[in-house]
Amino acid sequence: MGFRPVHAGLYIGSQSLALAVMERHQRGYRLNTAQMAELPSGLIQPSPASLNIMDPGEFQSHLQRLIEPYKAFKKISLSLPDPAVRAVRLSLPPESIKGKDLDHWMRWQMEKVFLSPLGNAKVVHQRIPSHQKGVLAVTIQQDILEQYEEAVRRLEIEPIWVNISSFQLFNFYHDLILQLAGPPGRFMVLNLFDHNFTLMIFMQGAMDFIR
């Protein structure tokens, strides 16, 4: 006997919270807990430009009621509403641009696309493996990210991975989607969670467009 590793994920939406707790076994993972909790209308207002949690105290109470009975973990992955971030597919930067220059280049390119300064926003990017040589860039304002992370930390749980719902869904169904798409690898992914609209278009199995 012994303690099995526990893995937890939390989805935060404008209308609800969802918690999934998995236990790892020799042959993979087993779902231990799956719970949802409705949120009052207007408590979470996803936006890339302003704070998302309108009443941090009330949100904290809903979050604690959901997690407290199953708090057998100290780390968790977070899935945030898509509108909390801005995402865009860019052309791959020149190989000579590296380090801090690469971060400045990414910010400059994103500001041209979004027609607004990024300020103190956090920017992350991931190279898209395709012949078209692209990069997926995502930005979120630091104070928005901190709102979500601090709410979890107050429960003595550390957020170790933060993503948005569209990317989480695609990662979860990745193998099945590619199998159904066949060799051409051309397909669309449409996410309508929480009255949100996110469209991703893939060519040859690689992201070609996101809006």
XYZ file of C-alpha atoms in Angstrom:
211
model
C 0.000 0.000 0.000
C 0.952 3.645 -0.302
C -0.202 7.065 -1.324
C -0.953 7.366 -5.013
C 0.008 10.623 -6.780
C -3.018 12.913 -7.059
C -3.448 15.332 -9.966
C -6.073 18.084 -9.951
C -7.436 20.532 -12.505
C -9.720 23.519 -11.998
C -11.752 25.260 -14.682
C -12.869 28.807 -13.893
C -15.630 30.105 -16.134
C -17.994 33.048 -16.113
C -20.886 30.835 -15.003
C -19.343 27.932 -13.112
C -16.351 26.237 -11.536
C -15.347 22.672 -12.375
C -12.923 20.486 -10.434
C -11.404 17.196 -11.601
C -9.138 15.086 -9.403
C -7.224 12.151 -10.880
C -5.203 9.366 -9.279
C -2.276 7.849 -11.107
C -2.089 4.075 -11.346
C 0.286 1.719 -13.097
C -1.820 1.694 -16.254
C -2.646 5.382 -16.365
C -5.027 7.705 -14.543
C -8.352 7.124 -12.829
C -10.933 9.822 -12.188
C -11.320 10.252 -8.449
C -13.622 13.271 -8.299
C -15.504 15.485 -10.745
C -17.539 18.334 -9.294
C -19.121 21.553 -10.545
C -20.395 24.661 -8.791
C -22.552 27.389 -10.302
C -21.415 31.000 -9.922
C -23.661 34.057 -9.525
C -24.197 36.038 -12.705
C -21.588 38.755 -13.140
C -19.170 37.477 -10.493
C -16.641 36.554 -13.212
C -16.465 38.931 -16.170
C -13.689 37.658 -18.458
C -11.726 40.424 -20.164
C -8.149 40.826 -21.421
C -8.053 44.460 -20.283
C -9.590 44.652 -16.789
C -9.848 42.592 -13.601
C -12.064 39.529 -14.063
C -13.214 38.751 -10.515
C -15.727 41.405 -9.488
C -16.018 40.340 -5.833
C -12.881 38.459 -4.698
C -14.372 37.641 -1.280
C -17.504 36.036 -2.690
C -15.503 34.174 -5.332
C -13.188 32.859 -2.624
C -16.117 31.414 -0.690
C -17.452 29.570 -3.765
C -13.993 28.240 -4.571
C -13.391 27.048 -1.022
C -16.733 25.238 -0.821
C -15.920 23.389 -4.034
C -12.346 22.383 -3.219
C -12.292 21.928 0.561
C -13.970 18.462 0.697
C -11.451 17.044 -1.814
C -8.315 18.886 -0.731
C -5.887 15.959 -0.939
C -3.540 17.841 -3.246
C -1.155 20.780 -2.976
C -0.762 21.583 -6.665
C -3.311 22.224 -9.376
C -3.579 23.183 -13.047
C -5.867 26.079 -13.950
C -8.030 26.548 -17.021
C -9.131 30.166 -17.476
C -11.839 31.671 -19.703
C -10.588 32.332 -23.233
C -11.488 36.077 -23.141
C -9.067 36.595 -20.224
C -6.178 36.385 -22.712
C -5.281 37.487 -26.215
C -3.868 34.918 -28.603
C -2.556 35.194 -32.147
C -0.591 33.158 -34.658
C 2.507 34.992 -35.873
C 5.162 34.268 -38.449
C 8.322 32.776 -37.001
C 10.824 35.522 -36.040
C 14.285 35.634 -37.647
C 16.733 33.198 -36.042
C 19.001 36.108 -35.085
C 16.377 37.405 -32.613
C 16.854 35.712 -29.242
C 16.507 36.299 -25.497
C 15.109 39.676 -24.464
C 15.074 40.820 -28.082
C 12.686 37.972 -28.869
C 10.334 39.078 -26.086
C 10.399 42.657 -27.405
C 9.755 41.390 -30.947
C 6.763 39.324 -29.782
C 5.279 42.284 -27.925
C 5.770 44.583 -30.898
C 4.104 42.121 -33.280
C 1.160 41.560 -30.915
C 0.659 45.289 -30.358
C 0.429 45.738 -34.134
C -2.236 43.019 -34.319
C -4.291 44.137 -31.303
C -3.762 47.884 -31.907
C -3.105 48.489 -28.218
C -0.063 48.483 -25.913
C 0.543 45.369 -23.808
C 1.890 47.258 -20.793
C 2.998 44.864 -18.047
C 1.262 41.881 -19.641
C 2.898 38.471 -19.503
C 3.704 37.048 -22.943
C 4.332 33.378 -23.689
C 4.860 31.714 -27.038
C 5.202 28.275 -28.556
C 6.581 27.334 -31.932
C 4.058 25.690 -34.244
C 5.612 22.613 -35.891
C 4.663 23.107 -39.534
C 6.205 23.944 -42.891
C 4.713 27.441 -42.595
C 7.005 28.233 -39.647
C 4.637 29.961 -37.258
C 4.459 30.711 -33.565
C 1.471 30.843 -31.220
C 1.720 33.874 -28.918
C -0.509 34.457 -25.882
C -0.646 37.430 -23.537
C -2.429 38.075 -20.239
C -2.261 41.096 -17.949
C -0.296 40.354 -14.777
C -2.995 41.652 -12.424
C -5.624 39.459 -14.110
C -3.440 36.364 -13.817
C -2.631 37.180 -10.193
C -6.342 37.417 -9.327
C -6.899 33.803 -10.333
C -3.642 32.455 -8.926
C -3.953 34.207 -5.559
C -7.481 32.868 -5.049
C -6.065 29.345 -5.309
C -2.997 30.079 -3.183
C -5.222 31.262 -0.326
C -6.342 27.637 -0.077
C -2.682 26.603 0.263
C -2.688 25.117 -3.230
C -0.066 26.114 -5.789
C -1.127 26.677 -9.427
C 1.599 24.953 -11.433
C 0.082 25.220 -14.914
C -2.220 27.873 -16.375
C -3.994 27.564 -19.715
C -7.272 28.544 -21.356
C -10.230 26.270 -21.990
C -9.816 26.058 -25.790
C -6.222 24.844 -25.524
C -7.097 22.414 -22.736
C -9.944 20.920 -24.768
C -7.792 20.526 -27.863
C -4.973 18.923 -25.884
C -7.437 16.485 -24.317
C -8.956 15.388 -27.645
C -5.798 15.871 -29.731
C -5.248 12.253 -30.760
C -8.912 11.622 -31.586
C -9.211 14.823 -33.641
C -6.142 14.015 -35.732
C -7.421 10.483 -36.280
C -10.799 11.743 -37.511
C -9.215 14.454 -39.675
C -7.149 11.926 -41.613
C -3.898 12.524 -43.539
C -4.765 16.065 -44.796
C -4.982 17.250 -41.184
C -7.459 20.004 -42.054
C -10.064 20.769 -39.423
C -11.605 23.462 -37.228
C -12.057 23.586 -33.463
C -14.862 25.785 -32.143
C -15.206 26.432 -28.416
C -18.490 27.869 -27.142
C -17.874 27.550 -23.392
C -19.514 30.235 -21.239
C -21.069 32.007 -24.242
C -17.565 32.532 -25.589
C -16.550 32.057 -29.230
C -13.051 30.826 -30.063
C -12.231 29.466 -33.513
C -9.037 27.593 -34.353
C -8.258 26.415 -37.893
C -5.647 23.726 -38.502
C -3.821 22.855 -41.718
C -1.734 19.668 -41.908
C -2.406 19.160 -38.221
C -0.851 22.513 -37.205
C -2.616 25.698 -36.118
C -3.024 28.137 -38.993
C -5.487 30.632 -37.483
C -6.995 31.551 -34.112
C -9.570 34.191 -33.263
